[in-house]
């Protein structure tokens, strides 16, 4: 299957600082990538859809100024959590699909963010 | 609205068979996915159904009934490593995945 690489796997940061998470498609081009957040024992919550060369589409309730998404190339999307607070501590996962239409989603390894 | 329902937790015995059910309501329907997620890891793809019936893949099988909005994942010859959460996801008419909360499967020796 296709490979999606996410970095870092875990990060601890101080409250008020910003954290950048990278998501790369290693062996395919992804015009669209998806960013999810998952709290313990809960479902994957879609935060935003990242579109190469254009603005991301954010889900209702997700602050676009707090969660900055940049999809500058066909193989890289980044999520920056700005001015992080302890309530932003969560598991962040990116995914990409090969092509359009009905295709399976491939996930990155996930990033465990802890804000102290 | 769109909704995916699956049990929160199930327990089964090593070597046995377990069936995890999922009911779905989506705006349009382009298929039903099952993913496995071990604690602290990202989900991995298990199966995809878009036509009615049973798809078998080794120890894992997935069933779909479109008329009933129902799917199940069947795991046979359970192994300890099968302890994980199993996520059901429906794909809507816009090809967006709608995720269930996941079923945590606990395997006991």
mmCIF file of C-alpha atoms in Angstrom:
data_model
loop_
_atom_site.group_PDB
_atom_site.id
_atom_site.type_symbol
_atom_site.label_atom_id
_atom_site.label_comp_id
_atom_site.label_asym_id
_atom_site.label_seq_id
_atom_site.Cartn_x
_atom_site.Cartn_y
_atom_site.Cartn_z
ATOM 1 C CA UNK A 1 0.000 0.000 0.000
ATOM 2 C CA UNK A 2 0.891 3.669 -0.202
ATOM 3 C CA UNK A 3 2.988 5.169 2.577
ATOM 4 C CA UNK A 4 2.214 8.314 4.529
ATOM 5 C CA UNK A 5 4.880 9.560 6.904
ATOM 6 C CA UNK A 6 4.070 11.886 9.785
ATOM 7 C CA UNK A 7 6.602 13.683 11.932
ATOM 8 C CA UNK A 8 7.166 14.035 14.827
ATOM 9 C CA UNK A 9 5.643 10.993 16.523
ATOM 10 C CA UNK A 10 5.376 12.820 19.803
ATOM 11 C CA UNK A 11 6.089 16.316 21.065
ATOM 12 C CA UNK A 12 5.907 18.068 24.401
ATOM 13 C CA UNK A 13 5.704 21.836 24.322
ATOM 14 C CA UNK A 14 5.113 24.682 26.707
ATOM 15 C CA UNK A 15 1.804 26.478 26.791
ATOM 16 C CA UNK A 16 1.808 29.452 24.431
ATOM 17 C CA UNK A 17 4.297 28.043 21.955
ATOM 18 C CA UNK A 18 3.610 26.753 18.439
ATOM 19 C CA UNK A 19 4.132 23.251 17.117
ATOM 20 C CA UNK A 20 4.422 22.141 13.491
ATOM 21 C CA UNK A 21 3.467 18.652 12.355
ATOM 22 C CA UNK A 22 4.471 17.363 8.930
ATOM 23 C CA UNK A 23 2.646 14.842 6.778
ATOM 24 C CA UNK A 24 4.331 13.431 3.691
ATOM 25 C CA UNK A 25 3.119 11.023 1.036
ATOM 26 C CA UNK A 26 6.243 9.048 0.213
ATOM 27 C CA UNK A 27 5.371 7.108 -2.922
ATOM 28 C CA UNK A 28 2.394 8.913 -4.374
ATOM 29 C CA UNK A 29 1.124 12.413 -4.975
ATOM 30 C CA UNK A 30 -1.688 13.582 -2.760
ATOM 31 C CA UNK A 31 -3.683 16.570 -3.944
ATOM 32 C CA UNK A 32 -5.781 16.214 -0.822
ATOM 33 C CA UNK A 33 -4.767 15.322 2.705
ATOM 34 C CA UNK A 34 -6.902 15.134 5.807
ATOM 35 C CA UNK A 35 -6.080 16.167 9.356
ATOM 36 C CA UNK A 36 -7.777 14.429 12.261
ATOM 37 C CA UNK A 37 -7.700 14.810 16.009
ATOM 38 C CA UNK A 38 -8.453 11.951 18.337
ATOM 39 C CA UNK A 39 -9.026 12.210 22.065
ATOM 40 C CA UNK A 40 -8.690 9.082 24.215
ATOM 41 C CA UNK A 41 -11.431 6.525 23.640
ATOM 42 C CA UNK A 42 -13.064 8.739 21.047
ATOM 43 C CA UNK A 43 -13.494 8.630 17.304
ATOM 44 C CA UNK A 44 -11.374 10.315 14.690
ATOM 45 C CA UNK A 45 -12.590 13.882 14.356
ATOM 46 C CA UNK A 46 -11.908 15.499 11.000
ATOM 47 C CA UNK A 47 -10.384 18.925 11.538
ATOM 48 C CA UNK A 48 -9.707 20.032 8.003
ATOM 49 C CA UNK A 49 -9.133 18.965 4.450
ATOM 50 C CA UNK A 50 -5.844 20.173 3.047
ATOM 51 C CA UNK A 51 -5.790 21.009 -0.661
ATOM 52 C CA UNK A 52 -2.549 21.420 -2.572
ATOM 53 C CA UNK A 53 -2.097 24.965 -3.806
ATOM 54 C CA UNK A 54 -5.217 26.358 -2.185
ATOM 55 C CA UNK A 55 -6.703 27.109 1.211
ATOM 56 C CA UNK A 56 -7.675 24.306 3.515
ATOM 57 C CA UNK A 57 -11.308 23.562 4.225
ATOM 58 C CA UNK A 58 -11.987 23.552 7.952
ATOM 59 C CA UNK A 59 -14.730 21.663 9.738
ATOM 60 C CA UNK A 60 -17.240 23.551 11.803
ATOM 61 C CA UNK A 61 -15.859 24.539 15.183
ATOM 62 C CA UNK A 62 -12.201 24.263 14.187
ATOM 63 C CA UNK A 63 -10.338 27.578 14.459
ATOM 64 C CA UNK A 64 -8.424 28.141 11.246
ATOM 65 C CA UNK A 65 -6.225 30.807 12.848
ATOM 66 C CA UNK A 66 -5.189 28.398 15.552
ATOM 67 C CA UNK A 67 -4.646 25.351 13.379
ATOM 68 C CA UNK A 68 -2.725 26.588 10.358
ATOM 69 C CA UNK A 69 -2.556 24.227 7.430
ATOM 70 C CA UNK A 70 -0.175 24.576 4.515
ATOM 71 C CA UNK A 71 -0.220 22.161 1.587
ATOM 72 C CA UNK A 72 2.614 23.596 -0.479
ATOM 73 C CA UNK A 73 3.417 20.554 -2.607
ATOM 74 C CA UNK A 74 1.807 17.336 -3.798
ATOM 75 C CA UNK A 75 3.668 15.351 -1.161
ATOM 76 C CA UNK A 76 3.678 17.590 1.911
ATOM 77 C CA UNK A 77 1.061 19.099 4.170
ATOM 78 C CA UNK A 78 1.808 20.750 7.506
ATOM 79 C CA UNK A 79 -0.373 21.489 10.509
ATOM 80 C CA UNK A 80 0.800 24.183 12.907
ATOM 81 C CA UNK A 81 -0.856 24.418 16.288
ATOM 82 C CA UNK A 82 -0.350 28.039 17.280
ATOM 83 C CA UNK A 83 -0.280 29.316 20.854
ATOM 84 C CA UNK A 84 -0.875 25.816 22.137
ATOM 85 C CA UNK A 85 -2.769 25.260 25.383
ATOM 86 C CA UNK A 86 -3.158 22.119 27.505
ATOM 87 C CA UNK A 87 -6.597 21.493 26.001
ATOM 88 C CA UNK A 88 -4.911 21.094 22.613
ATOM 89 C CA UNK A 89 -3.140 17.996 23.922
ATOM 90 C CA UNK A 90 -4.336 15.164 21.707
ATOM 91 C CA UNK A 91 -3.395 12.618 19.071
ATOM 92 C CA UNK A 92 -3.197 14.264 15.643
ATOM 93 C CA UNK A 93 -3.319 12.050 12.566
ATOM 94 C CA UNK A 94 -3.036 12.877 8.891
ATOM 95 C CA UNK A 95 -4.243 10.768 6.028
ATOM 96 C CA UNK A 96 -4.153 10.852 2.262
ATOM 97 C CA UNK A 97 -5.911 8.953 -0.453
ATOM 98 C CA UNK A 98 -4.444 7.869 -3.746
ATOM 99 C CA UNK A 99 -6.423 9.508 -6.507
ATOM 100 C CA UNK A 100 -10.017 10.667 -6.263
ATOM 101 C CA UNK A 101 -13.295 8.890 -5.679
ATOM 102 C CA UNK A 102 -13.527 5.647 -3.785
ATOM 103 C CA UNK A 103 -10.079 4.886 -2.492
ATOM 104 C CA UNK A 104 -8.844 3.746 0.902
ATOM 105 C CA UNK A 105 -7.233 6.222 3.221
ATOM 106 C CA UNK A 106 -3.629 5.748 4.262
ATOM 107 C CA UNK A 107 -2.665 7.185 7.593
ATOM 108 C CA UNK A 108 0.465 8.687 8.995
ATOM 109 C CA UNK A 109 1.820 7.334 12.257
ATOM 110 C CA UNK A 110 0.128 10.045 14.262
ATOM 111 C CA UNK A 111 1.574 12.727 16.539
ATOM 112 C CA UNK A 112 0.999 12.699 20.276
ATOM 113 C CA UNK A 113 0.987 16.354 21.371
ATOM 114 C CA UNK A 114 1.275 17.184 25.051
ATOM 115 C CA UNK A 115 1.085 20.828 26.070
ATOM 116 C CA UNK A 116 2.368 21.552 29.567
ATOM 117 C CA UNK B 1 -27.621 13.724 9.552
ATOM 118 C CA UNK B 2 -24.795 11.301 9.098
ATOM 119 C CA UNK B 3 -24.057 8.770 11.796
ATOM 120 C CA UNK B 4 -22.090 5.613 12.409
ATOM 121 C CA UNK B 5 -22.941 3.400 15.391
ATOM 122 C CA UNK B 6 -20.871 0.564 16.766
ATOM 123 C CA UNK B 7 -20.489 -0.953 20.239
ATOM 124 C CA UNK B 8 -17.999 0.713 22.536
ATOM 125 C CA UNK B 9 -16.293 -2.395 23.797
ATOM 126 C CA UNK B 10 -16.361 -6.158 23.336
ATOM 127 C CA UNK B 11 -14.542 -9.021 25.040
ATOM 128 C CA UNK B 12 -13.691 -12.365 23.480
ATOM 129 C CA UNK B 13 -11.511 -15.386 24.175
ATOM 130 C CA UNK B 14 -8.342 -16.320 22.327
ATOM 131 C CA UNK B 15 -9.118 -18.814 19.556
ATOM 132 C CA UNK B 16 -12.792 -17.873 19.414
ATOM 133 C CA UNK B 17 -14.845 -15.895 16.882
ATOM 134 C CA UNK B 18 -16.192 -12.379 17.379
ATOM 135 C CA UNK B 19 -18.544 -10.236 15.302
ATOM 136 C CA UNK B 20 -18.422 -6.444 15.527
ATOM 137 C CA UNK B 21 -21.537 -4.741 14.206
ATOM 138 C CA UNK B 22 -21.895 -1.325 12.630
ATOM 139 C CA UNK B 23 -24.950 0.578 11.466
ATOM 140 C CA UNK B 24 -24.613 3.598 9.287
ATOM 141 C CA UNK B 25 -26.510 6.576 7.958
ATOM 142 C CA UNK B 26 -24.763 8.638 5.311
ATOM 143 C CA UNK B 27 -25.722 11.208 2.709
ATOM 144 C CA UNK B 28 -25.367 8.963 -0.278
ATOM 145 C CA UNK B 29 -23.224 5.885 0.000
ATOM 146 C CA UNK B 30 -19.943 4.942 -1.608
ATOM 147 C CA UNK B 31 -18.989 2.037 0.564
ATOM 148 C CA UNK B 32 -18.092 0.934 4.058
ATOM 149 C CA UNK B 33 -14.564 0.642 5.439
ATOM 150 C CA UNK B 34 -13.156 -1.191 8.437
ATOM 151 C CA UNK B 35 -9.895 -0.145 10.040
ATOM 152 C CA UNK B 36 -7.862 -1.567 12.919
ATOM 153 C CA UNK B 37 -6.211 0.785 15.381
ATOM 154 C CA UNK B 38 -3.829 -0.345 18.102
ATOM 155 C CA UNK B 39 -3.488 1.966 21.081
ATOM 156 C CA UNK B 40 -1.325 4.987 20.307
ATOM 157 C CA UNK B 41 -1.028 4.097 16.647
ATOM 158 C CA UNK B 42 -2.695 5.216 13.436
ATOM 159 C CA UNK B 43 -5.494 3.155 11.880
ATOM 160 C CA UNK B 44 -4.677 0.550 9.257
ATOM 161 C CA UNK B 45 -7.025 -0.571 6.505
ATOM 162 C CA UNK B 46 -8.774 -3.917 6.871
ATOM 163 C CA UNK B 47 -11.613 -4.093 4.367
ATOM 164 C CA UNK B 48 -13.968 -2.304 2.006
ATOM 165 C CA UNK B 49 -17.510 -3.296 1.006
ATOM 166 C CA UNK B 50 -19.783 -1.549 -1.431
ATOM 167 C CA UNK B 51 -21.930 -4.461 -2.646
ATOM 168 C CA UNK B 52 -24.145 -6.623 -0.462
ATOM 169 C CA UNK B 53 -22.553 -9.760 0.844
ATOM 170 C CA UNK B 54 -19.533 -11.164 2.577
ATOM 171 C CA UNK B 55 -15.922 -10.383 1.721
ATOM 172 C CA UNK B 56 -13.431 -12.827 3.191
ATOM 173 C CA UNK B 57 -9.790 -12.034 3.736
ATOM 174 C CA UNK B 58 -7.971 -14.635 5.785
ATOM 175 C CA UNK B 59 -9.141 -14.618 9.409
ATOM 176 C CA UNK B 60 -11.114 -11.428 8.834
ATOM 177 C CA UNK B 61 -14.391 -11.125 6.918
ATOM 178 C CA UNK B 62 -16.671 -8.148 6.394
ATOM 179 C CA UNK B 63 -20.366 -8.169 5.530
ATOM 180 C CA UNK B 64 -22.599 -5.454 4.129
ATOM 181 C CA UNK B 65 -26.355 -5.053 3.781
ATOM 182 C CA UNK B 66 -27.128 -1.785 2.001
ATOM 183 C CA UNK B 67 -30.878 -2.105 2.484
ATOM 184 C CA UNK B 68 -30.416 -2.369 6.243
ATOM 185 C CA UNK B 69 -27.569 0.136 6.557
ATOM 186 C CA UNK B 70 -25.627 -2.556 8.377
ATOM 187 C CA UNK B 71 -22.183 -4.074 8.309
ATOM 188 C CA UNK B 72 -20.195 -6.411 10.482
ATOM 189 C CA UNK B 73 -16.573 -7.411 10.841
ATOM 190 C CA UNK B 74 -16.003 -11.054 11.700
ATOM 191 C CA UNK B 75 -12.733 -12.117 13.277
ATOM 192 C CA UNK B 76 -11.951 -15.837 13.487
ATOM 193 C CA UNK B 77 -9.304 -17.756 15.429
ATOM 194 C CA UNK B 78 -8.694 -14.759 17.627
ATOM 195 C CA UNK B 79 -5.133 -14.014 18.646
ATOM 196 C CA UNK B 80 -3.921 -11.784 21.446
ATOM 197 C CA UNK B 81 -2.516 -9.367 18.867
ATOM 198 C CA UNK B 82 -6.072 -8.754 17.646
ATOM 199 C CA UNK B 83 -6.685 -6.708 20.774
ATOM 200 C CA UNK B 84 -7.282 -3.256 19.298
ATOM 201 C CA UNK B 85 -9.993 -0.803 18.381
ATOM 202 C CA UNK B 86 -11.935 -1.483 15.205
ATOM 203 C CA UNK B 87 -13.248 1.540 13.356
ATOM 204 C CA UNK B 88 -16.188 1.472 10.989
ATOM 205 C CA UNK B 89 -16.351 4.290 8.419
ATOM 206 C CA UNK B 90 -18.948 5.039 5.785
ATOM 207 C CA UNK B 91 -18.111 6.974 2.648
ATOM 208 C CA UNK B 92 -20.737 9.512 1.611
ATOM 209 C CA UNK B 93 -21.655 10.879 -1.783
ATOM 210 C CA UNK B 94 -18.814 13.431 -1.573
ATOM 211 C CA UNK B 95 -16.325 10.634 -0.925
ATOM 212 C CA UNK B 96 -15.860 11.851 2.650
ATOM 213 C CA UNK B 97 -15.296 9.237 5.342
ATOM 214 C CA UNK B 98 -17.687 9.355 8.291
ATOM 215 C CA UNK B 99 -16.080 7.597 11.242
ATOM 216 C CA UNK B 100 -17.628 5.599 14.044
ATOM 217 C CA UNK B 101 -16.224 5.932 17.561
ATOM 218 C CA UNK B 102 -14.573 2.539 17.330
ATOM 219 C CA UNK B 103 -15.089 -0.743 19.146
ATOM 220 C CA UNK B 104 -12.404 -1.688 21.630
ATOM 221 C CA UNK B 105 -11.868 -5.439 21.408
ATOM 222 C CA UNK B 106 -10.329 -7.130 24.442
ATOM 223 C CA UNK B 107 -8.970 -10.638 23.942
ATOM 224 C CA UNK B 108 -8.599 -12.831 27.003
ATOM 225 C CA UNK B 109 -6.448 -15.970 27.162
#
